[in-house]
PDB file of C-alpha atoms in Angstrom:
ATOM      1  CA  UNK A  12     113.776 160.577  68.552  1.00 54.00           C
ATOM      2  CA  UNK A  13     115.149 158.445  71.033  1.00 49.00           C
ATOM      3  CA  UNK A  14     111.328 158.339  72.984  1.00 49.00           C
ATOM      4  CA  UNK A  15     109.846 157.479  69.759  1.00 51.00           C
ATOM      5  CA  UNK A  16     112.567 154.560  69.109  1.00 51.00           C
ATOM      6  CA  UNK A  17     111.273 153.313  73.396  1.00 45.00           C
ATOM      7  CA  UNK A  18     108.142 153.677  72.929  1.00 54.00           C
ATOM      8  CA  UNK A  19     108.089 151.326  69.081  1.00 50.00           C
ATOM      9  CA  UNK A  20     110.405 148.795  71.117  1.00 50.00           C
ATOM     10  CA  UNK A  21     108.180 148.539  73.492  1.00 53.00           C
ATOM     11  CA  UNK A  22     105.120 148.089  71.486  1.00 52.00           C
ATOM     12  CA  UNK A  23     107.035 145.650  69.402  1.00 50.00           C
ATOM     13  CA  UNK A  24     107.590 143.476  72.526  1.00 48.00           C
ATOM     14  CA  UNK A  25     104.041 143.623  73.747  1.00 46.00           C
ATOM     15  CA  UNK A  26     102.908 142.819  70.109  1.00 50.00           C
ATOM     16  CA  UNK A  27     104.859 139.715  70.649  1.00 47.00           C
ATOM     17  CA  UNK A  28     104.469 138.923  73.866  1.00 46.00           C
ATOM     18  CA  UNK A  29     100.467 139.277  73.520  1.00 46.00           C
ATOM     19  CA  UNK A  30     100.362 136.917  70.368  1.00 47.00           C
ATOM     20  CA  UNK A  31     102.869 134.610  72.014  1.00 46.00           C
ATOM     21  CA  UNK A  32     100.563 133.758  75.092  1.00 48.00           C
ATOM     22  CA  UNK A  33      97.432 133.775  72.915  1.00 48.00           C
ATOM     23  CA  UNK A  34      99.242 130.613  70.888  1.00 45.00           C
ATOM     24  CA  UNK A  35     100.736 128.970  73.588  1.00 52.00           C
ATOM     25  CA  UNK A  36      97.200 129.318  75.801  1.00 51.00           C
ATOM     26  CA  UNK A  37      95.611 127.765  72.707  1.00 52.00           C
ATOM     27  CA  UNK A  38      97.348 124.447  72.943  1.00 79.00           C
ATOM     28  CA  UNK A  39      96.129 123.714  76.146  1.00 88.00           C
ATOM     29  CA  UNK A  40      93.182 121.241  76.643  1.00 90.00           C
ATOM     30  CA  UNK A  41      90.150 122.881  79.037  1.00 90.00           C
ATOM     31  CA  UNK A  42      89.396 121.738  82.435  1.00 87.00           C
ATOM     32  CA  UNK A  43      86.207 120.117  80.958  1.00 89.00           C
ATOM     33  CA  UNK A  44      87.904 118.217  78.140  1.00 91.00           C
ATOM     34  CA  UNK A  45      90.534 116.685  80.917  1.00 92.00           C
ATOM     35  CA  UNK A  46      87.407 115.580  82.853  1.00 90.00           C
ATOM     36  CA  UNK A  47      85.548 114.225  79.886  1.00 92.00           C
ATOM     37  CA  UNK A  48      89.056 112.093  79.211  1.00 93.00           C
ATOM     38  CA  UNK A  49      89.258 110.974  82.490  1.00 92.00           C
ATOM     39  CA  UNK A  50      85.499 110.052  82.944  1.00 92.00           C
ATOM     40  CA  UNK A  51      85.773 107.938  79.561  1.00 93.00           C
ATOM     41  CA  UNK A  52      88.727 106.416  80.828  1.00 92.00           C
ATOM     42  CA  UNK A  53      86.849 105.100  83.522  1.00 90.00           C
ATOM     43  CA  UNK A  54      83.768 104.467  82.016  1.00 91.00           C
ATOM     44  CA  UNK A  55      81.409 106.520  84.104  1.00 90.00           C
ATOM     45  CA  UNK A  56      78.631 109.370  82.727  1.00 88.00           C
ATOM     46  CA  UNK A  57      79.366 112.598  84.769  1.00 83.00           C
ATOM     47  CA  UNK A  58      75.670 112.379  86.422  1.00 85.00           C
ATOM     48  CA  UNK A  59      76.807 109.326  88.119  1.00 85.00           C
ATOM     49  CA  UNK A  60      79.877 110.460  90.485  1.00 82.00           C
ATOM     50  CA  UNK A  61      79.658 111.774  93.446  1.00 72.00           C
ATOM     51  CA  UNK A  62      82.314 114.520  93.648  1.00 69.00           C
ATOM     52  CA  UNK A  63      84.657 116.062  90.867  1.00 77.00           C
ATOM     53  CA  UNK A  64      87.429 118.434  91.174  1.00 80.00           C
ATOM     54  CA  UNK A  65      89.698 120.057  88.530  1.00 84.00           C
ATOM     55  CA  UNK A  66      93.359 121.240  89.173  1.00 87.00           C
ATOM     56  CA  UNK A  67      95.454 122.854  86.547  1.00 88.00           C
ATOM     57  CA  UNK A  68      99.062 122.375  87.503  1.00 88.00           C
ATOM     58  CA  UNK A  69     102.766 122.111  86.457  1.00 86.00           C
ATOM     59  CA  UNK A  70     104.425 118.745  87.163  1.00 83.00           C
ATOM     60  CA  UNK A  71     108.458 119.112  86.308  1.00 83.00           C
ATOM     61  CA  UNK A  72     107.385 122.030  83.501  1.00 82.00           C
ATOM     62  CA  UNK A  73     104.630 119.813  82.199  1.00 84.00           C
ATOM     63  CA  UNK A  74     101.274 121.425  82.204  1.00 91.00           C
ATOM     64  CA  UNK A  75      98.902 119.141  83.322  1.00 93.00           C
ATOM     65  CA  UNK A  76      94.943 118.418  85.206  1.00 93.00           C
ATOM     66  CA  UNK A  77      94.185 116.688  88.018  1.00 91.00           C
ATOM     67  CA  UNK A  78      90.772 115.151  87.976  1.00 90.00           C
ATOM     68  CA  UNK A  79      89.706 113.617  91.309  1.00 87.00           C
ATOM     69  CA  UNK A  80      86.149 112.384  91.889  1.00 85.00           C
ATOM     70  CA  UNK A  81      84.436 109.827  94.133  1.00 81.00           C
ATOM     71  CA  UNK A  82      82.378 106.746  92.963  1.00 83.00           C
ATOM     72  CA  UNK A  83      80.699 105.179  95.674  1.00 78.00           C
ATOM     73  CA  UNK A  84      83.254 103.972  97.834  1.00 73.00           C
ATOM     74  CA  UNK A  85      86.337 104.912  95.414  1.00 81.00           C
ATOM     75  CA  UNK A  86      88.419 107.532  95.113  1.00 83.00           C
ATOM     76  CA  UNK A  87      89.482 108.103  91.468  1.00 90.00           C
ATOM     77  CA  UNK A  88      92.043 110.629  90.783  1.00 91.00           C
ATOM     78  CA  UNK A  89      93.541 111.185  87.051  1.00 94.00           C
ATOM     79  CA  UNK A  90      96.618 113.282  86.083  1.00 93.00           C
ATOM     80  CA  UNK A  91      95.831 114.668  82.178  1.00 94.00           C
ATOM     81  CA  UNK A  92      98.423 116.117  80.152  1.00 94.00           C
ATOM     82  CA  UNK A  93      97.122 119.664  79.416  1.00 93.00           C
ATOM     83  CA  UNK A  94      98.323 119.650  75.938  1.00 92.00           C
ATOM     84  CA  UNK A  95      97.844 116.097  74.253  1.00 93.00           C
ATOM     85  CA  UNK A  96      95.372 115.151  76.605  1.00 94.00           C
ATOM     86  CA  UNK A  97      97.242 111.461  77.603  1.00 93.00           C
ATOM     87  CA  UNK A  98      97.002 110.085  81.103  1.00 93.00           C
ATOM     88  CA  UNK A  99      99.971 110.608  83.159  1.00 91.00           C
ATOM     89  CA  UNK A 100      98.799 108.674  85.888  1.00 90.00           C
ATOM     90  CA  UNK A 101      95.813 107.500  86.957  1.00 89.00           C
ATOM     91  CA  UNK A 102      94.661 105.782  90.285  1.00 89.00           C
ATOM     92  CA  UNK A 103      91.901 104.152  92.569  1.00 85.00           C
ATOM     93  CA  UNK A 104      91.495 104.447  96.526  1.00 81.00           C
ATOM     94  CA  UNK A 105      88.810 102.321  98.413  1.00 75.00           C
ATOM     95  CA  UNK A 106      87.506 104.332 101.667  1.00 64.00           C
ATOM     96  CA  UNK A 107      89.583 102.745 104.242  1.00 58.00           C
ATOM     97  CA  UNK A 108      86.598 102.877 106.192  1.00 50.00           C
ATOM     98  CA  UNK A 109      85.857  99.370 104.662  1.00 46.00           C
ATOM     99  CA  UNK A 110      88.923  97.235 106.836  1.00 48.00           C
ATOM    100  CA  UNK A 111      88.180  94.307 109.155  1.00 52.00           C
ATOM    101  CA  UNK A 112      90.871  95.300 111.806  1.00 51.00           C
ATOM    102  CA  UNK A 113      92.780  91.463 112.598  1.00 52.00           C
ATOM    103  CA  UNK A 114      95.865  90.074 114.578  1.00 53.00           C
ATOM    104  CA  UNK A 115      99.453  91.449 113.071  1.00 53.00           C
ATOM    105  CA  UNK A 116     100.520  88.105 113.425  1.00 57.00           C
ATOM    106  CA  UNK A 117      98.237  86.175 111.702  1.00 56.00           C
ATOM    107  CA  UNK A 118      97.614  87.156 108.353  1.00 51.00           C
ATOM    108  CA  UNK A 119      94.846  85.975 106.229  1.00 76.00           C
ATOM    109  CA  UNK A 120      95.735  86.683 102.403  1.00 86.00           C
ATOM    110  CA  UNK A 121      99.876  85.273 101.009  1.00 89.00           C
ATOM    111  CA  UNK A 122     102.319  87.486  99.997  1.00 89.00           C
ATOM    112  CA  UNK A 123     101.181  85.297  96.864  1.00 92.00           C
ATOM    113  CA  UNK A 124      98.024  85.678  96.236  1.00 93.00           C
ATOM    114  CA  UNK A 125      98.451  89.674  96.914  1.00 94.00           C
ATOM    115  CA  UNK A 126     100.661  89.484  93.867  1.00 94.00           C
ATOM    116  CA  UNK A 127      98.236  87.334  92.092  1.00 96.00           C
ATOM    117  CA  UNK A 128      95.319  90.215  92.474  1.00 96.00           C
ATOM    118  CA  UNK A 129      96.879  93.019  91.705  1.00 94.00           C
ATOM    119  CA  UNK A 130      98.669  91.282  88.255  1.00 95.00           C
ATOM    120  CA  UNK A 131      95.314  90.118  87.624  1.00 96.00           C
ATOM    121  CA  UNK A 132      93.984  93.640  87.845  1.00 95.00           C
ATOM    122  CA  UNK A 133      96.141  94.724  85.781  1.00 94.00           C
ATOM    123  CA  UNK A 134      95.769  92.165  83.387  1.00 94.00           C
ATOM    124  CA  UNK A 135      99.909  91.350  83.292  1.00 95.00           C
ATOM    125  CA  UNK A 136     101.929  88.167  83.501  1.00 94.00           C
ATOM    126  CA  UNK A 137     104.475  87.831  86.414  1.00 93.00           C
ATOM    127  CA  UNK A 138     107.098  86.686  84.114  1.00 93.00           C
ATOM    128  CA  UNK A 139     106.715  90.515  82.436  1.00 94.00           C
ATOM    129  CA  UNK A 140     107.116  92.471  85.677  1.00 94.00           C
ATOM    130  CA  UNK A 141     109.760  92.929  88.107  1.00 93.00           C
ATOM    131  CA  UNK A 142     109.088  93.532  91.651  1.00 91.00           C
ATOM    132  CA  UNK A 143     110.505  96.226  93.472  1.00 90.00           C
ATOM    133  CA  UNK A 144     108.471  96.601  96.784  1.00 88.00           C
ATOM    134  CA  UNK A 145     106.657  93.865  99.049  1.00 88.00           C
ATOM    135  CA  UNK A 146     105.777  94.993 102.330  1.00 86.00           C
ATOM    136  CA  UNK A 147     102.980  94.365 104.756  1.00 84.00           C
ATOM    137  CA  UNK A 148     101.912  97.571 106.839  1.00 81.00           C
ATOM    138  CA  UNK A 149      99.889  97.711 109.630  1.00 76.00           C
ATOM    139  CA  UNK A 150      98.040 100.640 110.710  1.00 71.00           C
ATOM    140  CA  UNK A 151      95.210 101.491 113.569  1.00 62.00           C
ATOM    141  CA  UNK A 152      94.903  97.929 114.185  1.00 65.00           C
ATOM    142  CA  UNK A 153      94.554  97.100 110.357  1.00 74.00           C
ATOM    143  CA  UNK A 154      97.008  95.266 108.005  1.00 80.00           C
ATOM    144  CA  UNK A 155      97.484  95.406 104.157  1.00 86.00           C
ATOM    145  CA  UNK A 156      99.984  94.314 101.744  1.00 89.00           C
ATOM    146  CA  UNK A 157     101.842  97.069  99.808  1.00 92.00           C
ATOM    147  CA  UNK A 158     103.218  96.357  96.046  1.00 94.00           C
ATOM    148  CA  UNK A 159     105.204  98.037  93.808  1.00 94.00           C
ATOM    149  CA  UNK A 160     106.497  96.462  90.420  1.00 95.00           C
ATOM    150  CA  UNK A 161     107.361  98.081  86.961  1.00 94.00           C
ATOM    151  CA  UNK A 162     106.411  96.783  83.266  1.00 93.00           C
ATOM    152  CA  UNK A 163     109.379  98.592  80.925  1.00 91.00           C
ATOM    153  CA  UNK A 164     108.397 102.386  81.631  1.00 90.00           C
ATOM    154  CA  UNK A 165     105.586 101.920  83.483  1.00 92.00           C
ATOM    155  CA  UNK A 166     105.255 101.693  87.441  1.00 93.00           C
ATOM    156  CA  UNK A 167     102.086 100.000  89.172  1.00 95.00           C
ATOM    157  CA  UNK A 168     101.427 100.367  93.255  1.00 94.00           C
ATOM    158  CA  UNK A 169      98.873  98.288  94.865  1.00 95.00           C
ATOM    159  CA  UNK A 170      97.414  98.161  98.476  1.00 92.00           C
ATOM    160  CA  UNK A 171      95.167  94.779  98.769  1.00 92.00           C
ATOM    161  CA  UNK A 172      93.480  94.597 102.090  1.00 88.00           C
ATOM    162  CA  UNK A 173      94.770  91.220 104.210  1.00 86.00           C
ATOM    163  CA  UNK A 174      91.857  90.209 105.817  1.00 82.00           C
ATOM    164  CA  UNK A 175      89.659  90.639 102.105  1.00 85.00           C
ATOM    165  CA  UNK A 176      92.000  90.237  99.084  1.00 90.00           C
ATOM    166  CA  UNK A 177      90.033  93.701  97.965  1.00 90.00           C
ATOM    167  CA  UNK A 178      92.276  96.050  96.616  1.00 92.00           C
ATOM    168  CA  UNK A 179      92.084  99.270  98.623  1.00 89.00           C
ATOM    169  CA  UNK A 180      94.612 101.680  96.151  1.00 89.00           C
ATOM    170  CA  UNK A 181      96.573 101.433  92.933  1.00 90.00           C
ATOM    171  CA  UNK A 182      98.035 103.680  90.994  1.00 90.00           C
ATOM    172  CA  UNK A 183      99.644 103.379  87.064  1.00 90.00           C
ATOM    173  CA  UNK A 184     102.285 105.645  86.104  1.00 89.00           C
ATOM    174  CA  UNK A 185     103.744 105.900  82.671  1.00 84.00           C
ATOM    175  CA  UNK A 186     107.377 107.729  82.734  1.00 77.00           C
TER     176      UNK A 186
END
């Protein structure tokens, strides 16, 4: 009697288990949906990148895709919600292979006009944003300007190039 009574339970728990993970697996958007967001998002047809690469992953419990593919000189990399399909975050990387190395000391592009491409890029008023990071880096004889500033929820990083004015890497994240 008592086997009999195990062996039910434990059916019983498989049983619900099983149907369980069938439901929950359903909610989950496919690797080919996230890519098909994130390629419409940036307005490309798939036969036109160079690269893709899907990444199913878990991001503080939230299930979630990351789409990276190249463009021509770009690096485009998307993070998908797996369930509701939104864009966590989404960002753009130039090649750095594209600097003109110059002096440390003599910059060619303001503080100022860095903050005038990157709210132009993304299409935002100064008087909206507040700025949290300002910094000029230099690395292997190259120099760019680094900026951080939020809108409400929403954080924006940009790297403009000194010597261009050509933004090199941004990234929008909505928390």
């Amino acid at each position: 009697m008592l086997y009999s009574i195990l062996r039910f339970n434990i059916f019983f728990y498989c049983i619900i288990f099983l149907t369980y993970n069938i439901a929950y697996a359903q909610k989950f958007l496919s690797s080919e949906d996230a890519i098909k967001i994130a390629l419409e998002h940036a307005k490309f047809a798939s036969n036109t990148i160079e690269f893709i690469d899907s990444e199913k992953e878990f991001d503080k419990g939230v299930p979630q895709y990351e789409i990276t593919f190249w463009k021509e000189n770009v690096k485009y990399e998307y993070k998908i919600d797996a369930r509701s399909g939104s864009i966590n975050k989404y960002s753009e990387e130039r090649r750095k292979t594209s600097f003109v190395p110059i002096n440390p000391n003599d910059p060619l592009l303001s503080i100022e006009d860095a903050k005038k491409i990157c709210l132009q890029h993304a299409k935002l008023n100064e008087n909206i944003v507040r700025f949290v990071k300002i910094s000029q880096e230099f690395e292997y004889g190259y120099s760019s300007y680094e900026l951080r500033f939020w809108k409400e929820h929403t954080e924006y990083f940009y790297e403009i190039d000194v010597a261009t004015g050509k933004i090199l890497d941004f990234y929008i994240k909505y928390h």
